[in-house]
Short mmCIF file of C-alpha atoms in Angstrom, two decimals:
data_model
loop_
_atom_site.label_atom_id
_atom_site.label_comp_id
_atom_site.label_asym_id
_atom_site.label_seq_id
_atom_site.Cartn_x
_atom_site.Cartn_y
_atom_site.Cartn_z
CA MET A 1 -39.89 -35.15 18.64
CA ALA A 2 -39.13 -32.53 20.39
CA SER A 3 -38.42 -34.86 23.36
CA SER A 4 -35.05 -35.05 24.01
CA SER A 5 -33.28 -32.83 21.88
CA SER A 6 -29.51 -34.07 21.99
CA ASN A 7 -31.61 -37.53 20.41
CA ASN A 8 -32.64 -35.85 17.48
CA GLY A 9 -29.62 -33.69 17.11
CA SER A 10 -27.76 -37.01 15.71
CA SER A 11 -30.32 -37.74 13.47
CA GLY A 12 -30.74 -35.28 11.96
CA ALA A 13 -27.23 -32.99 12.17
CA ASN A 14 -26.76 -35.04 9.34
CA GLN A 15 -28.75 -33.92 7.12
CA LEU A 16 -29.16 -30.53 8.80
CA LEU A 17 -26.49 -27.94 7.37
CA LEU A 18 -26.75 -24.64 9.27
CA PHE A 19 -24.45 -22.30 6.89
CA VAL A 20 -24.24 -18.61 9.18
CA ILE A 21 -21.98 -15.74 7.46
CA VAL A 22 -21.14 -13.71 10.73
CA GLY A 23 -20.28 -10.28 10.14
CA LYS A 24 -18.43 -7.85 13.22
CA ASN A 25 -21.22 -7.58 14.84
CA GLU A 26 -24.65 -9.36 13.69
CA PRO A 27 -25.20 -12.29 11.25
CA LEU A 28 -25.75 -11.53 7.67
CA TYR A 29 -27.59 -13.83 6.92
CA GLU A 30 -28.58 -17.82 7.63
CA ALA A 31 -30.02 -20.45 5.99
CA GLU A 32 -30.24 -24.46 6.83
CA PHE A 33 -30.38 -26.65 4.38
CA HIS A 34 -31.30 -29.87 4.19
CA LYS A 35 -32.02 -32.75 1.91
CA THR A 36 -35.38 -32.31 0.28
CA GLY A 37 -38.07 -34.94 1.38
CA THR A 38 -37.26 -34.98 5.99
CA ALA A 39 -38.44 -32.51 7.22
CA GLY A 40 -37.03 -29.31 8.88
CA ALA A 41 -35.30 -29.40 12.03
CA SER A 42 -38.02 -28.81 14.88
CA ASP A 43 -37.77 -25.30 16.63
CA SER A 44 -35.53 -26.33 19.60
CA VAL A 45 -32.83 -27.73 17.72
CA THR A 46 -32.90 -25.00 15.20
CA ARG A 47 -32.08 -22.92 18.47
CA GLN A 48 -29.64 -25.97 19.93
CA ASN A 49 -27.25 -25.09 16.22
CA TYR A 50 -27.95 -21.37 16.01
CA PHE A 51 -26.20 -21.57 20.03
CA VAL A 52 -23.63 -24.31 19.44
CA LEU A 53 -21.73 -21.84 15.89
CA HIS A 54 -22.82 -18.11 18.05
CA SER A 55 -20.84 -20.22 21.02
CA ALA A 56 -17.66 -21.33 17.91
CA LEU A 57 -16.79 -17.90 17.25
CA ASP A 58 -14.41 -16.92 20.09
CA LEU A 59 -13.06 -19.39 18.95
CA VAL A 60 -13.36 -18.20 15.64
CA GLU A 61 -11.48 -14.59 17.27
CA LYS A 62 -9.10 -17.25 18.72
CA ALA A 63 -7.78 -18.72 15.09
CA ALA A 64 -8.18 -16.06 12.77
CA TRP A 65 -4.98 -14.47 13.68
CA THR A 66 -2.80 -17.37 13.47
CA THR A 67 -2.48 -18.21 10.48
CA ASN A 68 -3.11 -16.57 7.02
CA ASN A 69 -5.22 -18.55 6.59
CA MET A 70 -8.89 -18.38 4.72
CA TYR A 71 -10.46 -21.58 5.85
CA LEU A 72 -9.66 -22.32 9.33
CA LYS A 73 -11.54 -26.13 9.21
CA VAL A 74 -13.00 -26.94 12.06
CA VAL A 75 -13.50 -25.44 14.83
CA ASP A 76 -14.89 -26.17 16.98
CA LYS A 77 -16.70 -30.29 18.23
CA VAL A 78 -20.23 -30.67 19.96
CA ASN A 79 -22.04 -34.09 20.55
CA GLN A 80 -21.54 -34.64 16.67
CA GLN A 81 -21.54 -31.87 15.31
CA GLN A 82 -18.66 -30.17 13.61
CA VAL A 83 -18.48 -26.66 13.53
CA SER A 84 -16.40 -24.71 10.35
CA THR A 85 -15.12 -21.52 9.17
CA TYR A 86 -13.77 -19.77 6.42
CA LEU A 87 -12.79 -16.31 6.78
CA THR A 88 -11.83 -13.80 4.29
CA ALA A 89 -9.87 -11.05 3.50
CA GLY A 90 -12.51 -8.72 5.33
CA ASN A 91 -13.09 -10.36 8.20
CA ILE A 92 -15.89 -11.88 7.03
CA LYS A 93 -16.96 -15.13 8.62
CA PHE A 94 -18.58 -17.79 6.92
CA MET A 95 -19.39 -20.57 9.13
CA LEU A 96 -21.11 -23.84 8.66
CA LEU A 97 -22.32 -26.09 11.41
CA HIS A 98 -22.61 -30.32 10.17
CA GLY A 99 -23.19 -33.70 10.69
CA GLY A 100 -19.44 -34.76 9.18
CA ARG A 101 -18.63 -33.98 5.97
CA SER A 102 -15.35 -34.51 3.39
CA GLU A 103 -12.45 -31.36 4.39
CA ASP A 104 -13.13 -31.77 -0.22
CA SER A 105 -16.67 -30.50 0.10
CA ILE A 106 -17.09 -28.22 2.44
CA LYS A 107 -13.83 -26.05 1.24
CA ASN A 108 -15.62 -25.95 -2.61
CA PHE A 109 -18.63 -24.65 -0.82
CA PHE A 110 -16.85 -22.36 1.32
CA SER A 111 -14.94 -20.60 -1.77
CA ASP A 112 -17.55 -20.87 -4.31
CA VAL A 113 -20.45 -18.98 -1.11
CA TYR A 114 -16.96 -16.64 -1.31
CA GLU A 115 -17.31 -15.34 -4.78
CA LEU A 116 -20.68 -14.61 -4.98
CA TYR A 117 -20.05 -12.32 -1.68
CA VAL A 118 -17.07 -11.49 -3.24
CA LYS A 119 -19.80 -10.47 -6.78
CA LEU A 120 -22.42 -8.91 -3.66
CA SER A 121 -19.68 -6.23 -2.38
CA MET A 122 -19.43 -5.20 -5.70
CA ASN A 123 -22.34 -3.73 -5.94
CA PRO A 124 -21.88 -0.43 -4.85
CA PHE A 125 -25.41 -0.47 -2.73
CA TYR A 126 -25.03 -3.66 -0.42
CA ARG A 127 -23.03 -1.74 2.38
CA TYR A 128 -19.94 -3.22 4.43
CA ASP A 129 -21.07 -5.41 6.87
CA THR A 130 -25.41 -5.08 6.67
CA PRO A 131 -27.33 -8.01 6.73
CA ILE A 132 -27.86 -9.71 2.66
CA ALA A 133 -30.95 -9.40 1.91
CA SER A 134 -30.49 -10.07 -2.09
CA LYS A 135 -33.17 -12.95 -2.65
CA SER A 136 -30.88 -14.18 -5.84
CA PHE A 137 -28.37 -14.18 -3.40
CA ASP A 138 -30.12 -16.77 -1.84
CA THR A 139 -31.02 -18.79 -4.82
CA ARG A 140 -27.52 -19.34 -5.38
CA VAL A 141 -25.85 -20.36 -2.25
CA ARG A 142 -28.82 -22.44 -1.98
CA ALA A 143 -27.80 -24.11 -4.94
CA VAL A 144 -23.92 -24.34 -4.93
CA ALA A 145 -25.28 -26.25 -0.49
CA ARG A 146 -26.68 -28.65 -3.36
CA ARG A 147 -23.83 -29.32 -5.72
CA TYR A 148 -21.37 -29.89 -2.80
CA LEU A 149 -23.33 -30.65 0.67
CA SER A 150 -26.11 -33.40 -0.23
CA MET B 1 -22.09 -10.09 -28.94
CA ASN B 2 -21.75 -11.30 -25.51
CA ARG B 3 -24.07 -8.72 -23.61
CA THR B 4 -23.26 -9.07 -20.04
CA PRO B 5 -25.41 -10.95 -18.20
CA ALA B 6 -27.67 -8.29 -16.17
CA ASN B 7 -27.72 -10.08 -12.79
CA ILE B 8 -23.92 -8.98 -10.75
CA LEU B 9 -23.99 -12.58 -9.16
CA ASP B 10 -23.46 -13.62 -12.50
CA ARG B 11 -20.81 -12.00 -13.78
CA PRO B 12 -16.83 -12.75 -14.23
CA LEU B 13 -14.99 -11.39 -10.92
CA GLY B 14 -11.82 -11.09 -13.74
CA GLY B 15 -8.39 -11.70 -12.61
CA ARG B 16 -5.30 -13.99 -13.64
CA GLY B 17 -5.95 -14.64 -17.40
CA THR B 18 -9.04 -12.58 -18.26
CA ARG B 19 -7.79 -9.08 -20.26
CA SER B 20 -7.73 -6.68 -17.98
CA ALA B 21 -7.55 -3.31 -20.72
CA GLU B 22 -11.03 -3.87 -19.98
CA SER B 23 -11.54 -2.95 -17.10
CA ASN B 24 -9.19 0.26 -17.59
CA VAL B 25 -10.43 3.68 -17.18
CA SER B 26 -9.14 6.54 -18.55
CA GLN B 27 -7.75 9.74 -16.80
CA SER B 28 -9.97 12.74 -18.10
CA ALA B 29 -12.92 10.18 -17.12
CA PHE B 30 -11.90 9.41 -13.89
CA ALA B 31 -10.20 13.58 -13.08
CA TYR B 32 -13.64 14.67 -14.74
CA LEU B 33 -16.33 12.51 -12.28
CA TYR B 34 -13.88 13.55 -9.25
CA SER B 35 -13.85 17.28 -9.68
CA GLU B 36 -18.00 16.20 -9.23
CA LEU B 37 -18.03 14.15 -6.45
CA VAL B 38 -15.37 17.52 -4.89
CA GLN B 39 -17.90 19.71 -6.08
CA TYR B 40 -20.82 17.57 -4.45
CA HIS B 41 -19.10 17.30 -1.38
CA GLN B 42 -18.35 20.67 -1.13
CA SER B 43 -21.70 23.03 -1.81
CA ARG B 44 -22.84 20.45 1.82
CA VAL B 45 -20.20 21.03 3.49
CA ALA B 46 -19.68 24.53 6.17
CA SER B 47 -15.56 23.63 6.49
CA ILE B 48 -13.03 22.23 5.06
CA SER B 49 -12.81 19.32 7.63
CA GLU B 50 -16.74 18.10 7.44
CA LEU B 51 -15.22 18.38 3.19
CA GLU B 52 -11.89 16.06 4.25
CA ARG B 53 -13.88 13.82 6.44
CA ARG B 54 -16.29 13.58 3.22
CA LEU B 55 -13.53 12.63 1.28
CA GLU B 56 -12.69 9.96 3.30
CA SER B 57 -15.71 8.69 4.17
CA SER B 58 -17.31 7.47 0.30
CA GLY B 59 -12.94 6.41 0.09
CA TYR B 60 -13.65 4.42 2.96
CA GLY B 61 -15.61 2.15 1.18
CA VAL B 62 -13.54 1.49 -2.15
CA GLY B 63 -11.16 0.72 0.11
CA LEU B 64 -13.28 -2.56 1.50
CA LYS B 65 -14.42 -3.60 -1.56
CA THR B 66 -10.83 -3.21 -3.42
CA LEU B 67 -9.82 -5.54 -0.97
CA GLU B 68 -12.06 -8.38 -1.38
CA LEU B 69 -11.91 -7.85 -4.72
CA LEU B 70 -7.97 -8.07 -4.48
CA SER B 71 -7.59 -11.27 -2.34
CA TYR B 72 -10.39 -13.26 -4.40
CA ARG B 73 -8.41 -13.00 -8.22
CA ALA B 74 -4.82 -13.26 -6.32
CA ARG B 75 -6.86 -16.50 -5.95
CA GLU B 76 -4.76 -18.37 -3.28
CA SER B 77 -7.17 -18.17 -0.26
CA LYS B 78 -4.51 -16.71 1.71
CA ARG B 79 -5.34 -12.81 4.54
CA GLU B 80 -2.61 -11.52 5.75
CA THR B 81 -2.59 -11.50 9.48
CA ARG B 82 0.79 -9.04 10.12
CA LEU B 83 1.06 -5.35 10.77
CA MET B 84 4.45 -4.99 8.07
CA ASN B 85 2.11 -7.50 5.30
CA ILE B 86 -0.73 -5.85 5.14
CA LEU B 87 0.61 -2.51 4.77
CA GLN B 88 2.86 -3.55 2.02
CA PHE B 89 0.30 -5.89 0.73
CA VAL B 90 -2.03 -2.06 0.74
CA SER B 91 1.73 -0.27 -1.43
CA ALA B 92 1.85 -2.70 -3.45
CA GLN B 93 -1.57 -4.05 -4.63
CA VAL B 94 -4.26 -1.53 -3.82
CA TRP B 95 -1.52 1.23 -5.88
CA LYS B 96 -1.39 -1.09 -8.52
CA SER B 97 -4.43 -2.22 -9.46
CA LEU B 98 -6.09 1.50 -9.01
CA PHE B 99 -3.22 3.65 -10.51
CA GLY B 100 -1.43 1.15 -12.20
CA LYS B 101 1.65 1.89 -10.56
CA PRO B 102 3.29 1.01 -7.09
CA ALA B 103 3.42 3.76 -4.52
CA ASP B 104 6.53 5.39 -4.34
CA SER B 105 7.82 4.25 -0.69
CA LEU B 106 7.13 3.01 2.64
CA GLU B 107 8.99 4.09 5.42
CA ARG B 108 8.14 3.89 9.41
CA SER B 109 8.42 6.49 11.14
CA ILE B 110 11.33 7.88 13.17
CA ASP B 111 9.47 9.34 16.61
CA HIS B 112 6.63 6.77 16.90
CA ALA B 113 6.55 3.02 16.50
CA ASP B 114 2.38 3.46 15.39
CA GLU B 115 2.66 5.06 12.71
CA PHE B 116 3.92 4.51 9.42
CA MET B 117 4.20 6.71 5.86
CA ILE B 118 3.40 5.96 2.71
CA VAL B 119 4.45 7.96 -0.40
CA ASP B 120 3.09 8.22 -3.16
CA TYR B 121 4.92 11.70 -5.98
CA GLU B 122 2.01 12.86 -7.99
CA PRO B 123 -1.52 11.23 -6.63
CA LEU B 124 -4.33 11.27 -9.12
CA THR B 125 -6.80 12.33 -7.45
CA SER B 126 -3.93 16.26 -6.86
CA THR B 127 -2.96 15.80 -9.76
CA TYR B 128 -6.22 17.63 -11.70
CA VAL B 129 -6.37 20.13 -7.93
CA SER B 130 -5.68 23.85 -7.53
CA VAL B 131 -6.53 24.65 -3.30
CA PRO B 132 -7.29 27.94 -3.26
CA SER B 133 -5.05 29.95 -0.28
CA ASP B 134 -8.05 30.13 1.39
CA LEU B 135 -9.41 26.23 1.24
CA GLY B 136 -5.45 26.46 3.70
CA GLN B 137 -5.05 22.76 3.98
CA LEU B 138 -7.71 20.68 2.15
CA SER B 139 -6.54 17.81 0.55
CA ALA B 140 -7.21 16.23 -1.86
CA ASP B 141 -6.32 13.68 -1.58
CA ALA B 142 -8.84 12.63 1.83
CA PHE B 143 -9.78 10.63 -1.20
CA ILE B 144 -6.55 8.05 -1.30
CA SER B 145 -6.56 8.38 2.61
CA GLY B 146 -10.18 7.13 3.04
CA ILE B 147 -9.23 4.49 0.80
CA ILE B 148 -5.78 2.84 2.26
CA ALA B 149 -8.40 3.06 5.67
CA GLY B 150 -10.82 1.10 4.48
CA VAL B 151 -8.63 -1.68 3.59
CA LEU B 152 -7.02 -2.03 7.46
CA ASP B 153 -9.87 -1.77 8.23
CA GLY B 154 -11.91 -4.06 6.67
CA ALA B 155 -8.41 -6.27 7.40
CA GLY B 156 -8.35 -5.76 11.19
CA PHE B 157 -6.77 -3.37 11.12
CA SER B 158 -7.90 0.51 12.26
CA ALA B 159 -5.93 2.69 11.96
CA ARG B 160 -6.78 6.47 11.38
CA VAL B 161 -4.77 7.72 8.00
CA THR B 162 -4.64 11.23 6.80
CA ALA B 163 -2.49 12.03 3.48
CA HIS B 164 -0.59 15.70 4.35
CA SER B 165 2.07 17.38 1.25
CA VAL B 166 4.96 17.65 1.82
CA ALA B 167 7.78 19.35 0.58
CA LEU B 168 10.26 17.28 -2.31
CA GLU B 169 14.30 17.05 -1.41
CA ASP B 170 16.50 18.42 -4.58
CA GLY B 171 17.00 14.93 -6.03
CA GLU B 172 13.71 13.27 -5.09
CA GLY B 173 10.56 13.47 -7.37
CA SER B 174 9.21 11.05 -10.88
CA ALA B 175 11.29 11.69 -14.31
CA SER B 176 8.11 10.60 -16.07
CA SER B 177 6.49 13.15 -14.46
CA ASN B 178 3.38 14.78 -17.19
CA PRO B 179 5.59 17.50 -19.29
CA SER B 180 2.44 19.56 -18.96
CA LEU B 181 2.41 19.93 -16.45
CA PRO B 182 4.09 22.16 -13.93
CA PRO B 183 6.51 20.17 -12.03
CA LYS B 184 5.94 19.01 -8.81
CA LYS B 185 6.97 20.71 -5.62
CA ASP B 186 5.71 18.40 -2.92
CA LYS B 187 4.64 14.37 -2.82
CA ALA B 188 1.90 13.22 -0.67
CA VAL B 189 2.78 11.70 1.89
CA PHE B 190 -0.18 9.16 4.04
CA LEU B 191 -0.34 9.46 7.44
CA VAL B 192 -1.27 5.93 8.57
CA LYS B 193 -1.43 5.59 12.98
CA PHE B 194 -2.61 2.48 14.49
CA SER B 195 -4.36 2.41 17.28
CA PRO B 196 -3.06 0.71 20.21
CA GLU B 197 -4.33 -3.00 20.28
CA VAL B 198 -3.28 -3.27 16.83
CA LEU B 199 0.01 -3.03 17.71
CA LYS B 200 -0.25 -5.14 21.15
CA ARG B 201 -1.95 -8.31 18.90
CA ASP B 202 1.02 -8.01 16.16
CA ALA B 203 3.66 -8.34 19.09
CA SER B 204 2.05 -10.55 20.60
CA LEU B 205 2.48 -12.67 17.23
CA ASP B 206 5.89 -12.06 16.51
CA ARG B 207 6.41 -14.30 19.94
#
């Protein structure tokens, strides 16, 4: 299963989604979504996914100042996977690695997560740009992902 | 009876159409809370600049949250990428949502290209504050400059913001000032000095 990661990546890519919230210096939140029933990805595929997502950060930085939309659409394409990004008003990046989903469902996913993020930041004990440890945030993000992305 | 949900993630965030009267706080409550905040910091610092720094950092968090909340409520999924736009956002939207009215003016400094001034004739934080003479140049509006710095930093325009008290010129001044207080003799000016890379980036976007 771990033999040829590019082959494995293409068959698993449609099911596997990686969602990362990146602040100014470090990832603040990570979640993998996969269809119930399929096994989670192997270690090497997961690492490769993280690598692809993080290498797309440079492209996000470049694209960030060219438009004043929050939704930056697809920023990078690697193999069959695409990285879509959404940038909040505070320049926090929501990045999703996916194997091709419709623009609309991704946009809806991002706006719902944005709403959750804004509510979370209203907590006076949550400091901006720090890792998000809240379990209820995690549960809700997964629920949103199930609604729009599977 | 409708209880607000216990989890912050379930509460509504408000926006167009929701009743904004519920979100207003009485001025006396704020003044009381703010005076406690200042006294708390005052008892823990050894110098004036330290006190100002603490007030600024208290306001910084407010600025960051205000930026996210107001951008979300505007519902347009747009963020500001240009310098003039973010300054207008601060002096109009942020001021209106926090203080009930837009800032009295936004000016650009003639001597320095990277300095801007936001003027408020009656800032909320110093309306009920009198600074004793041994505290000299302390401005209680450091809290507001922290808010401005938070909004600008969050949006990616790092800046140094300081609050100054400038004498009012004849003919200036708001007509609606509180009649029970003695007439104001000065206005608060928030000097915003952007870092050089911000200006460079903004200039390159012009092309």
